[in-house]
Coordinates of C-alpha atoms and ligand atoms in Angstrom, one line a residue:
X1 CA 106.0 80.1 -88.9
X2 CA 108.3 77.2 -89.6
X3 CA 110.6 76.4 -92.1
X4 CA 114.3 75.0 -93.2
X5 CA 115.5 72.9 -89.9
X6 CA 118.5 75.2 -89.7
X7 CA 120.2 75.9 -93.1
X8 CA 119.6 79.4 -93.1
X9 CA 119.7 84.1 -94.0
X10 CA 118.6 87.7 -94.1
X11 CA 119.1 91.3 -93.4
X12 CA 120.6 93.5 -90.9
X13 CA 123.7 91.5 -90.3
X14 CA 127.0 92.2 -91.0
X15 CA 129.7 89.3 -91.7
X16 CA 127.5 87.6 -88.9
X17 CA 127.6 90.8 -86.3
X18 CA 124.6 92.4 -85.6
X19 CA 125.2 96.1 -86.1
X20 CA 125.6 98.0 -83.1
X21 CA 124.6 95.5 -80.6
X22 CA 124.9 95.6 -77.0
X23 CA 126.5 92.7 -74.8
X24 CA 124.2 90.1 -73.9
X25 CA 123.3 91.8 -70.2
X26 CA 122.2 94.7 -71.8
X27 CA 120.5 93.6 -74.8
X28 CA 118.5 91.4 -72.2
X29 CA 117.7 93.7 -69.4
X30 CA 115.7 95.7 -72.5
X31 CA 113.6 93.2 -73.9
X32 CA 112.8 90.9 -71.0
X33 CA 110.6 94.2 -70.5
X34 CA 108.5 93.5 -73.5
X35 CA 105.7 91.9 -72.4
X36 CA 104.9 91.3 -76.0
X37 CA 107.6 89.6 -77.2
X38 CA 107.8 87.4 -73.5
X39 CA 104.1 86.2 -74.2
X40 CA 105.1 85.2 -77.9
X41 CA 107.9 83.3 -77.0
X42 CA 106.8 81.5 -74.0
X43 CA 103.7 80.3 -76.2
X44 CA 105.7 79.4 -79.2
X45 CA 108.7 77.7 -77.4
X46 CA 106.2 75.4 -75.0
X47 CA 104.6 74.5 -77.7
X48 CA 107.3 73.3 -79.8
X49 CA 108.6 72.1 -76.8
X50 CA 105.8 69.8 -75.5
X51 CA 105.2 68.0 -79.4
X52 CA 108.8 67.5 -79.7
X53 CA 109.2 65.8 -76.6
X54 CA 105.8 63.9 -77.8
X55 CA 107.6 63.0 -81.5
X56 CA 111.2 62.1 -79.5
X57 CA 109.1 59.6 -77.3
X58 CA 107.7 57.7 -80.0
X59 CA 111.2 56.2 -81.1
X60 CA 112.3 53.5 -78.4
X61 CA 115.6 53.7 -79.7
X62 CA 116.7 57.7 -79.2
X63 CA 118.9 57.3 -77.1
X64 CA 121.1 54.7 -79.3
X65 CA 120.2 57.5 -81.9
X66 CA 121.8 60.5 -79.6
X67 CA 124.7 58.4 -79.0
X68 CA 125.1 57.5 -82.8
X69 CA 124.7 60.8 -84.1
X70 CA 127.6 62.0 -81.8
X71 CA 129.4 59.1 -82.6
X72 CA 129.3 60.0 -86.6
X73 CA 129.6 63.6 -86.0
X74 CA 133.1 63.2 -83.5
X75 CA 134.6 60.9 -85.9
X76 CA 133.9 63.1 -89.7
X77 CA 135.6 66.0 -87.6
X78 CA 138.5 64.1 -86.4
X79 CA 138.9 63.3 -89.9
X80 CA 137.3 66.1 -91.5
X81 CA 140.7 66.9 -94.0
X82 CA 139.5 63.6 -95.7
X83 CA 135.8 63.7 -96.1
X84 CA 136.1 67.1 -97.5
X85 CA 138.3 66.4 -99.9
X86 CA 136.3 62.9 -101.0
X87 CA 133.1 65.4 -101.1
X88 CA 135.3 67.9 -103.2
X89 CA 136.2 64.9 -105.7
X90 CA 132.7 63.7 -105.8
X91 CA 131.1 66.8 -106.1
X92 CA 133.3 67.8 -109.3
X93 CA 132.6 64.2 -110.8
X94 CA 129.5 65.0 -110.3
X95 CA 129.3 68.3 -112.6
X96 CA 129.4 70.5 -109.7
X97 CA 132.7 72.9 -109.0
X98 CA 133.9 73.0 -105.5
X99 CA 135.2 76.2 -104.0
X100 CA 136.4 77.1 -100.8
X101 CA 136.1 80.1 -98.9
X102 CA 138.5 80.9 -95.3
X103 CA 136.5 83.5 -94.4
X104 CA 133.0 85.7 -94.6
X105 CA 134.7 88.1 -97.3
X106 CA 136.1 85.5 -99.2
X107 CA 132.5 83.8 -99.5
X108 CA 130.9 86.6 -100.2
X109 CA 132.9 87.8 -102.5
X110 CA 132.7 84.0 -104.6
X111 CA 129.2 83.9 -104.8
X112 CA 128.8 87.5 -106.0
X113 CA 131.5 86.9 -108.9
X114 CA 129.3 83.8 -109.8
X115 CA 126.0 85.6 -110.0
X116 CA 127.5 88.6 -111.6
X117 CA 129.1 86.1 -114.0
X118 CA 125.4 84.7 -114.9
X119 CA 124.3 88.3 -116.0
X120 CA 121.5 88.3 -113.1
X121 CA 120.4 90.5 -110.7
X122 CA 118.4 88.8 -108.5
X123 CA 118.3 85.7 -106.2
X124 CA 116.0 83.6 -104.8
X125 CA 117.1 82.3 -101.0
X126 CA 116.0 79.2 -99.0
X127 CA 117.3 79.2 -95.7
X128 CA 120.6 79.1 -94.7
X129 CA 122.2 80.1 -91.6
X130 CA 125.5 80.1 -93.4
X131 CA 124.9 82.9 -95.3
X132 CA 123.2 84.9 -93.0
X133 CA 126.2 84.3 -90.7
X134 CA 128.9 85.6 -93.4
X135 CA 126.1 88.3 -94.3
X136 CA 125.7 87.5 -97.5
X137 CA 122.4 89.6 -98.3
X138 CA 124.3 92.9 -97.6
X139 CA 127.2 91.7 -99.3
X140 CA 124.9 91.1 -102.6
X141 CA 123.2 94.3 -102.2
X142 CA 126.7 96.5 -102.4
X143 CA 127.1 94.6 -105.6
X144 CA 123.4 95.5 -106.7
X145 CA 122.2 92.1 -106.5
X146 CA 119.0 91.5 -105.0
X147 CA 118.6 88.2 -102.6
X148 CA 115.1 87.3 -101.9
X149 CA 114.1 85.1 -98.8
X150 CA 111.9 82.8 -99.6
X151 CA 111.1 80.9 -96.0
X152 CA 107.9 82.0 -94.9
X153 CA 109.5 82.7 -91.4
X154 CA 112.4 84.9 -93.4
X155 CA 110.3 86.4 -95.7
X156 CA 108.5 88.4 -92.7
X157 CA 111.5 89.0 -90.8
X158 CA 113.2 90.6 -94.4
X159 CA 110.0 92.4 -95.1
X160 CA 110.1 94.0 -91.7
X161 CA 113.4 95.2 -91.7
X162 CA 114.0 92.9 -88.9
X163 CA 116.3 89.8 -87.5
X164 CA 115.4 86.4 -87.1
X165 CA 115.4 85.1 -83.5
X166 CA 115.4 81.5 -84.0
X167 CA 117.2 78.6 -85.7
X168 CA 114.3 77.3 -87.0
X169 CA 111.6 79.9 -86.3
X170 CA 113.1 83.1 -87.3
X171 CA 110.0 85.3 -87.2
X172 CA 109.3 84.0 -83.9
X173 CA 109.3 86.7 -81.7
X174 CA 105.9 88.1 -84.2
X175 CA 102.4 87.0 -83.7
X176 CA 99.5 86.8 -86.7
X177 CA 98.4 90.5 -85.9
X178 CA 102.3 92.0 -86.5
X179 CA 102.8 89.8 -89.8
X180 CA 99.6 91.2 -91.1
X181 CA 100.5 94.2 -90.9
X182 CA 104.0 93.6 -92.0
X183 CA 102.7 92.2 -95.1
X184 CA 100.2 94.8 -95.8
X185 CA 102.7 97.8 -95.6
X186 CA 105.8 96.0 -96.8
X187 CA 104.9 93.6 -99.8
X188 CA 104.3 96.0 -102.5
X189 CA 107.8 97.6 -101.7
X190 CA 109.7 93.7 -102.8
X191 CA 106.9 92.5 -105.4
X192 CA 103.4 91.3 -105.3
X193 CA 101.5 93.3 -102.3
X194 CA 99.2 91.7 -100.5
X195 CA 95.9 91.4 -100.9
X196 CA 92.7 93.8 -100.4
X197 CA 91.4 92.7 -97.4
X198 CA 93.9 90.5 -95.5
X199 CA 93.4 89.4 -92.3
X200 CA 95.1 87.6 -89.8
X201 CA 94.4 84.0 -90.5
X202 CA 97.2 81.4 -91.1
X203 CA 95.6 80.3 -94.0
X204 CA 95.1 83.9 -95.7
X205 CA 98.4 84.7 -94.6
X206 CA 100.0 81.7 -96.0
X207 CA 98.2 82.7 -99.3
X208 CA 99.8 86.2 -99.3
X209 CA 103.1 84.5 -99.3
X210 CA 102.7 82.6 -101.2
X211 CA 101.2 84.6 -104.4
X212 CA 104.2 87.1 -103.5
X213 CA 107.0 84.4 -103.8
X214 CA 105.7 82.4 -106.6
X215 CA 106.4 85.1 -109.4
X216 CA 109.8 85.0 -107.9
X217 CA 110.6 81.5 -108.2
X218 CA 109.4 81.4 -111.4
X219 CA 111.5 84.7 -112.5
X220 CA 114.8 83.1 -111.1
X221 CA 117.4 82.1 -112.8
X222 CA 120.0 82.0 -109.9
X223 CA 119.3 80.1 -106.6
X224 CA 121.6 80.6 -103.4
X225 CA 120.9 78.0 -100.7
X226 CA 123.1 76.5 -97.6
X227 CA 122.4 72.4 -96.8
X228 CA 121.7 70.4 -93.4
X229 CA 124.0 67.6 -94.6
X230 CA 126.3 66.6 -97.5
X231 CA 127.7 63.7 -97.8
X232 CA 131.0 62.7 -98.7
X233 CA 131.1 59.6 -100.5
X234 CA 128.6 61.0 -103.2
X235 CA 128.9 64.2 -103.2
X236 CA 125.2 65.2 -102.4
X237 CA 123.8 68.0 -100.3
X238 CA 120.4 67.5 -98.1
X239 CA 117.9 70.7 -97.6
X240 CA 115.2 69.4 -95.6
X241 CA 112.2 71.6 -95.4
X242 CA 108.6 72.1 -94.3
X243 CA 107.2 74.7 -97.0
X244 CA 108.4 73.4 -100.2
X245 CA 110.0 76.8 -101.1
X246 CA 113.5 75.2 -100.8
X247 CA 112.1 72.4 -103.4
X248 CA 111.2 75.3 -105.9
X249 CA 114.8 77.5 -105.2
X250 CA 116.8 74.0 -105.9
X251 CA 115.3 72.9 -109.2
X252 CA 113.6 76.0 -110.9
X253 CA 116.8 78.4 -111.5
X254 CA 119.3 77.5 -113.8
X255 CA 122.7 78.3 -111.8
X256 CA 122.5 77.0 -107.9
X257 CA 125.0 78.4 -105.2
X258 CA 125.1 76.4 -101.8
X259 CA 127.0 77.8 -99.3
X260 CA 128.0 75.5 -96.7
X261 CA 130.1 75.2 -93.6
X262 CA 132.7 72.8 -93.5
X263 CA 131.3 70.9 -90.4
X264 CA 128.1 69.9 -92.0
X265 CA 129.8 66.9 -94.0
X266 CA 128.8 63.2 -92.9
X267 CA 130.8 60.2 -94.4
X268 CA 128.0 58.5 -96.1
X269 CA 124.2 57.9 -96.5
X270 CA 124.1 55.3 -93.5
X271 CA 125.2 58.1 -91.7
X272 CA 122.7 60.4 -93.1
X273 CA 120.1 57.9 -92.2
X274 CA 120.5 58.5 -88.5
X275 CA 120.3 62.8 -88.8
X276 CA 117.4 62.0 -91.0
X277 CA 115.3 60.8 -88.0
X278 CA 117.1 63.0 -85.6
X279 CA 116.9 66.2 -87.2
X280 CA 112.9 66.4 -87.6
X281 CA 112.1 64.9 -84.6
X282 CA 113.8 67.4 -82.5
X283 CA 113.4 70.3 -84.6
X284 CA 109.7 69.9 -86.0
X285 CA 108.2 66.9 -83.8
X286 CA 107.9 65.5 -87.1
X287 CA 108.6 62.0 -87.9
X288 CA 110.2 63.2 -90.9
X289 CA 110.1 66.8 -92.9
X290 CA 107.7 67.3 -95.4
X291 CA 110.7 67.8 -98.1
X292 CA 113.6 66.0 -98.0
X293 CA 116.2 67.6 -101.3
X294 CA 119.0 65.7 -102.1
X295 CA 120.8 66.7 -105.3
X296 CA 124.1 65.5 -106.5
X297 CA 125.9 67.8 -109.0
X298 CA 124.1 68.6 -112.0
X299 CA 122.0 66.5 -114.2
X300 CA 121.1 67.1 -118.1
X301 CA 117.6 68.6 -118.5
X302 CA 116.8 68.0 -114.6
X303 CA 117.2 70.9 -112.3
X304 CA 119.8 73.5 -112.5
X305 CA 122.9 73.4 -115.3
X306 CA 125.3 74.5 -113.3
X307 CA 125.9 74.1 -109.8
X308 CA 128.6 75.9 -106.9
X309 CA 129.4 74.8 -103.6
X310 CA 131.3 77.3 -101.7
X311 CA 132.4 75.2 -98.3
X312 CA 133.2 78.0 -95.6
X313 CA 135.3 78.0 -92.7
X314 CA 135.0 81.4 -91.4
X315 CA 136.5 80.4 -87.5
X316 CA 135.5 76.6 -87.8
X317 CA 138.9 75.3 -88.0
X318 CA 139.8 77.2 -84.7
X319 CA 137.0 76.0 -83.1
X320 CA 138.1 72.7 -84.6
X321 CA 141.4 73.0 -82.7
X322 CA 139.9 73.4 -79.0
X323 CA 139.4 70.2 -77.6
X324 CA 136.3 71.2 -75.1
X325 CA 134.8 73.6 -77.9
X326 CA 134.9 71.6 -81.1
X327 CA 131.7 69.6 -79.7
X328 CA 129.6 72.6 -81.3
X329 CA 130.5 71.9 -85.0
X330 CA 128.6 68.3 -84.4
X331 CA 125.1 70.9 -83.7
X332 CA 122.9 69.9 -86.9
X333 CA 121.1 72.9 -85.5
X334 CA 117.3 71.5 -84.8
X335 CA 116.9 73.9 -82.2
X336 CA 115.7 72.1 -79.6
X337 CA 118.5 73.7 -76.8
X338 CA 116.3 77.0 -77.7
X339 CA 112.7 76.3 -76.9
X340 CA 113.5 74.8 -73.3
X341 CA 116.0 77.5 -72.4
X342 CA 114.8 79.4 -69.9
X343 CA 117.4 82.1 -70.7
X344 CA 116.1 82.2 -74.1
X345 CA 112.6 82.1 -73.1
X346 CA 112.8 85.2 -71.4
X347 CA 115.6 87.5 -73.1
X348 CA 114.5 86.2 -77.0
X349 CA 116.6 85.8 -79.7
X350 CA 117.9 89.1 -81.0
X351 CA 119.6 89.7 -77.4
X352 CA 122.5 87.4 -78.4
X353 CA 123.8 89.5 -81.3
X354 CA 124.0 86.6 -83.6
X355 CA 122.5 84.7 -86.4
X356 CA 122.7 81.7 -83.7
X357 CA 121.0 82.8 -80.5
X358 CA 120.0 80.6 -77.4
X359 CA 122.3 77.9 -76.3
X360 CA 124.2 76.6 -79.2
X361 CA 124.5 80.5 -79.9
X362 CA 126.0 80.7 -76.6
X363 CA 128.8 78.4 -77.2
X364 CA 129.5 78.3 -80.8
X365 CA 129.3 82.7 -81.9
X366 CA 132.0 83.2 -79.3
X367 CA 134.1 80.3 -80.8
X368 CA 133.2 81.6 -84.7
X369 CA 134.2 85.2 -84.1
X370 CA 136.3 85.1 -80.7
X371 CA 135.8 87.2 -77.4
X372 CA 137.0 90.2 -78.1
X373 CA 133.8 92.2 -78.4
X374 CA 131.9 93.0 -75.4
X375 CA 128.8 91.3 -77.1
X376 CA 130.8 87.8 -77.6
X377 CA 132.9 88.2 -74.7
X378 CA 129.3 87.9 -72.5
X379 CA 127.6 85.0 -74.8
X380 CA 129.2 82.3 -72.3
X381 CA 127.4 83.9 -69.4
X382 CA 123.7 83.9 -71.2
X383 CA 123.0 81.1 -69.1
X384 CA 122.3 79.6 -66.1
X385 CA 124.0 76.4 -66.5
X386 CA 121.2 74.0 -65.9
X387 CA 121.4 71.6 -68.3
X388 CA 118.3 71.3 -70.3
X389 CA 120.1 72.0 -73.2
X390 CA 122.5 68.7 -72.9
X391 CA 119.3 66.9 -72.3
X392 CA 117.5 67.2 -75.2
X393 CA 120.4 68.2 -77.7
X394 CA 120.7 64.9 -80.5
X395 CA 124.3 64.9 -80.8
X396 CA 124.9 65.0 -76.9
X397 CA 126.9 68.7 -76.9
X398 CA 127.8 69.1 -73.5
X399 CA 126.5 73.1 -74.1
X400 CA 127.3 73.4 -70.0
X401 CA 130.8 72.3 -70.1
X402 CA 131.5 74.1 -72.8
X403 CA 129.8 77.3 -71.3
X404 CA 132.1 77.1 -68.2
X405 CA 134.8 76.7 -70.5
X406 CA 134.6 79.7 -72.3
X407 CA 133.8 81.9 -69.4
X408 CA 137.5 80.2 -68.1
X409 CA 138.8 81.4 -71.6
X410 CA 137.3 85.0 -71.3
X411 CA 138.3 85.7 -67.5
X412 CA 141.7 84.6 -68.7
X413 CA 141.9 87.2 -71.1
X414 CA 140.8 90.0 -68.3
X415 CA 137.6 90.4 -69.9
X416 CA 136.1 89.3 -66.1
X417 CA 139.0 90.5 -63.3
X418 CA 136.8 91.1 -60.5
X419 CA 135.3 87.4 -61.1
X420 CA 139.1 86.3 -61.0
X421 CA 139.4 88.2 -58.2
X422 CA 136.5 86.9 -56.1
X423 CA 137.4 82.9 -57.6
X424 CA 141.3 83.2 -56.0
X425 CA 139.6 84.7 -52.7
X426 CA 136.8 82.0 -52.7
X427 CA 139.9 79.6 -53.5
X428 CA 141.9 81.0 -50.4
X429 CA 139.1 80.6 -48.1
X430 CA 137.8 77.2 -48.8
X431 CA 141.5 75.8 -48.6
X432 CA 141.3 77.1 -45.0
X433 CA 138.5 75.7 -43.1
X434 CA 139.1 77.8 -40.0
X435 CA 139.2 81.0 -41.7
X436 CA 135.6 79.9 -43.5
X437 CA 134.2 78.4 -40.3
X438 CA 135.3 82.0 -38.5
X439 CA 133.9 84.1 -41.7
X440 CA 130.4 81.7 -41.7
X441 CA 129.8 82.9 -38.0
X442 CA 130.6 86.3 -38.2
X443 CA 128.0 86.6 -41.1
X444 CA 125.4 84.4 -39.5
X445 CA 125.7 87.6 -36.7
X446 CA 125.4 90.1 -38.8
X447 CA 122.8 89.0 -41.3
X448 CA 120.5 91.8 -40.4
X449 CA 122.9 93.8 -41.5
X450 CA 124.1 92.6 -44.5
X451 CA 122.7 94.4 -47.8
X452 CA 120.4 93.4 -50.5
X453 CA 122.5 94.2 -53.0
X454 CA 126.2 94.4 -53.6
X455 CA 128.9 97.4 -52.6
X456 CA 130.3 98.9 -55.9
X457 CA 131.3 97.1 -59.0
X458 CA 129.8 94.0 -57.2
X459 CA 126.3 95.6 -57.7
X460 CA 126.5 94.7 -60.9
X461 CA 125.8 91.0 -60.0
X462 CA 123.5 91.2 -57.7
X463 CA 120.7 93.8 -60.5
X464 CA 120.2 90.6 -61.8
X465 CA 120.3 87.8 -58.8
X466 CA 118.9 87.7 -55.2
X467 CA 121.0 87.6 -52.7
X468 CA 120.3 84.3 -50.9
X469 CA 119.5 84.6 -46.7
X470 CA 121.8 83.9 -44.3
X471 CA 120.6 81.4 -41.9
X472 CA 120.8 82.1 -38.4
X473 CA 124.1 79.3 -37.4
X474 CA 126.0 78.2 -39.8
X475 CA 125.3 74.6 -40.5
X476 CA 128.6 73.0 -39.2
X477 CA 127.7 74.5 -36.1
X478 CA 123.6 73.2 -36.4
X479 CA 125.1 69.9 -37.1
X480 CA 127.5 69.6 -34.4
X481 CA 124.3 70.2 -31.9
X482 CA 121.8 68.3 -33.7
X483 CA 123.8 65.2 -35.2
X484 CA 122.2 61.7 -34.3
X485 CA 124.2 59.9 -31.1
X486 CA 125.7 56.9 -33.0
X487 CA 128.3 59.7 -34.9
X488 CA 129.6 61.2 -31.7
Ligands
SF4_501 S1 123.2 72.3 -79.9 FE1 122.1 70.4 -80.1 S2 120.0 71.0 -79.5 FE2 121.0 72.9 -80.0 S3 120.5 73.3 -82.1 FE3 122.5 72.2 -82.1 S4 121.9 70.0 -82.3 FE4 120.0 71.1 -81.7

């Protein structure tokens, strides 16, 4: 269940929070129980995992590519001031009207005023993680406007009353058998209901979608939609796509609202060019996505009249001002630091309280909305630091580095004394080699006796690792018996 390559929303968020949710630890000790969920994931993720690497192998020059796409990305942030405003100029010479939103309330409140303006009630959605990660659907309902998703992947996880789990995948986390029976209960409650009968083939499923949205496409007269890409010298926006829904949501209605985060603007289409092999590849494992919308402002008698961009901030320019963090605003968000996450894998999606779980969620949520909640203050330590997610990201975020860096951030602020602690006593000992060399033989004594599991607060470090076991001499004193002649 595919769709947009990262543009993407839906419900039970608020302003980009999940209500009520635990930090990361907990969240994760719950549903790395469910078996369910474990089997879905590992299945989906490997094989996602396995064509991508397939479709990225194909391409003799990736790694020029990588480097490229970092290259553009580093340089339209260091000068972001002035592609936004030469996007802002060409959008509005374009027909289009630019507005720009600091924060989630600010956003939401714009696009509601301009749907309320048209008279309308109801919206039709293609993905966008922008809106979901300012909560936009809630934000519509106070006002009593509906927002209908119309990703196949979003679709079931609005239907169920649920949240997505994945960038790209949002309904991830459900197998055929669940989305059956999500449509059958559910569908009749939002529109069409599915039909008699329905079983759990792709294909029938597919069809029940697909009858449901189409009456709401057609119905439509106001379309709300984020972008992968704009791009500054023209003044278009790029959806790319795998269903076609996001083609029907940016040409049917006649008033079209993209909501888009500052970060997502390139300088021109020769940049575009090299996201536009990127992106799919990595995301997909397709050589290029089935749907590739460009639009630039409005055009008489050709797709919508009248068209909004809202460009949001909502903690970009912060994380624009770190020097280690602001390598998460070049993410084009393809997911591919998700499927070979081993954190991921196991603890799925919803544990990271976020519209952007896994790795990139890791790094960029605490950056978005700071560590002062327990659930953001733990994101940096979802992980187990080895790498994978550098490998294969296409814009060459160093997710480890800035992991680490984070974790520095949130220790400073107290949120980790007794790891303070423990790094200042480590620190002491290692400037000492005596008092290590003493320590190391005292344990290698009494390694029968040492515990399993940690004294007090420590404990809660060692629920969730092994405690390695102690060798019998410490090596300095193995390798002062053992070393080869020729060194003594
Ligand atoms: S951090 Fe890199 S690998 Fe992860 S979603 Fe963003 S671009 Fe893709």
């Amino acid at each position: 269940m595919s769709g947009t390559s990262g543009t993407s929303g839906t419900s039970g968020t608020s302003g980009g929070a999940f209500l009520g949710m635990p930090s990361f630890p907990e969240a994760a000790a719950v549903s790395t129980q469910d078996r369910q969920l474990r089997a879905n994931l590992s299945h989906a993720t490997r094989t996602i995992r396995e064509k991508r690497a397939r479709a990225v192998a194909e391409l003799a020059d990736w790694a020029e590519l990588r480097a490229a796409g970092k290259a553009i990305k580093d340089h339209t942030l260091r000068h972001l001031d002035h592609y936004l405003l030469q996007l802002e100029a060409a959008v509005t010479t374009a027909g289009g009207t630019v507005h720009w939103a600091a924060d989630a309330a600010e956003a939401n409140r714009i696009v509601a005023d301009l749907v309320l303006a048209t008279g309308e009630r109801e919206v039709v959605k293609v993905k966008s993680m922008a809106t979901q990660e300012i909560g936009l659907n809630e934000a519509l309902a106070a006002e009593g406007i509906t927002a209908y998703e119309t990703d196949l992947a979003e679709l079931i996880v609005q239907l169920g009353d649920d949240r997505p789990s994945h960038i790209l995948v949002p309904a991830i986390h459900r197998n055929r058998r669940e989305i059956r029976e999500i449509f059958a209960e559910r569908m009749a409650d939002w529109g069409r209901p599915a039909p008699e009968g329905l079983t759990d083939s792709p294909a029938q499923l597919a069809e029940a979608a697909r009858l449901h949205l189409r009456e709401k496409f057609l119905r439509a007269k106001v379309a709300v939609s984020g972008a992968n890409f704009m791009v500054a010298e023209t003044g278009t926006l790029v959806v790319v796509e795998s269903e076609g829904n996001g083609r029907m949501c940016l040409t049917l209605p006649q008033t079209l609202i993209s909501v888009v985060g500052i970060e997502k603007v390139v300088p021109s289409w020769r940049d575009l060019e090299v996201f536009l092999q990127t992106l799919p590849r990595s995301s997909t494992a397709e050589r290029m996505n089935p749907y590739t919308s460009l639009w630039t402002g409005t055009s008489d008698g050709d797709g919508p009249s009248a068209f909004h961009l809202v460009l949001l901030d909502n903690g970009r320019t912060t994380a624009l001002a770190d020097q280690v963090g602001r390598q998460a605003l070049r993410c084009i968000r393809c997911s591919a630091c998700l499927n070979v996450c081993p954190v991921y894998e196991r603890a799925g999606g919803h544990a990271y309280g976020s519209v952007y779980p896994g790795p990139i969620g890791a790094i960029l949520t605490p950056q978005l909305r700071g560590t002062a909640s327990e659930i953001d203050a733990s994101l940096p330590y979802a992980s187990s630091l080895c790498g994978a997610c550098y490998e294969v990201c296409p814009v060459a975020i160093d997710i480890p580095e800035v992991l680490v860096h984070l974790r520095e951030r949130v220790a400073g602020q107290g949120g980790h004394r007794l790891e303070r602690a423990a790094v200042k006593a480590a620190g002491f000992v290692l400037d000492h080699p005596g008092v290590l060399a003493a320590g190391e033989r005292a344990a290698a004594k009494a390694r029968r006796l040492l515990p399993r599991r940690l004294p007090g607060p420590g404990g809660a470090w060692t629920d969730s690792r092994d405690l390695p076991d102690l060798p019998t001499e410490p090596f300095r004193d193995w390798w002062q018996k053992n070393r080869p002649q020729q060194d003594s």
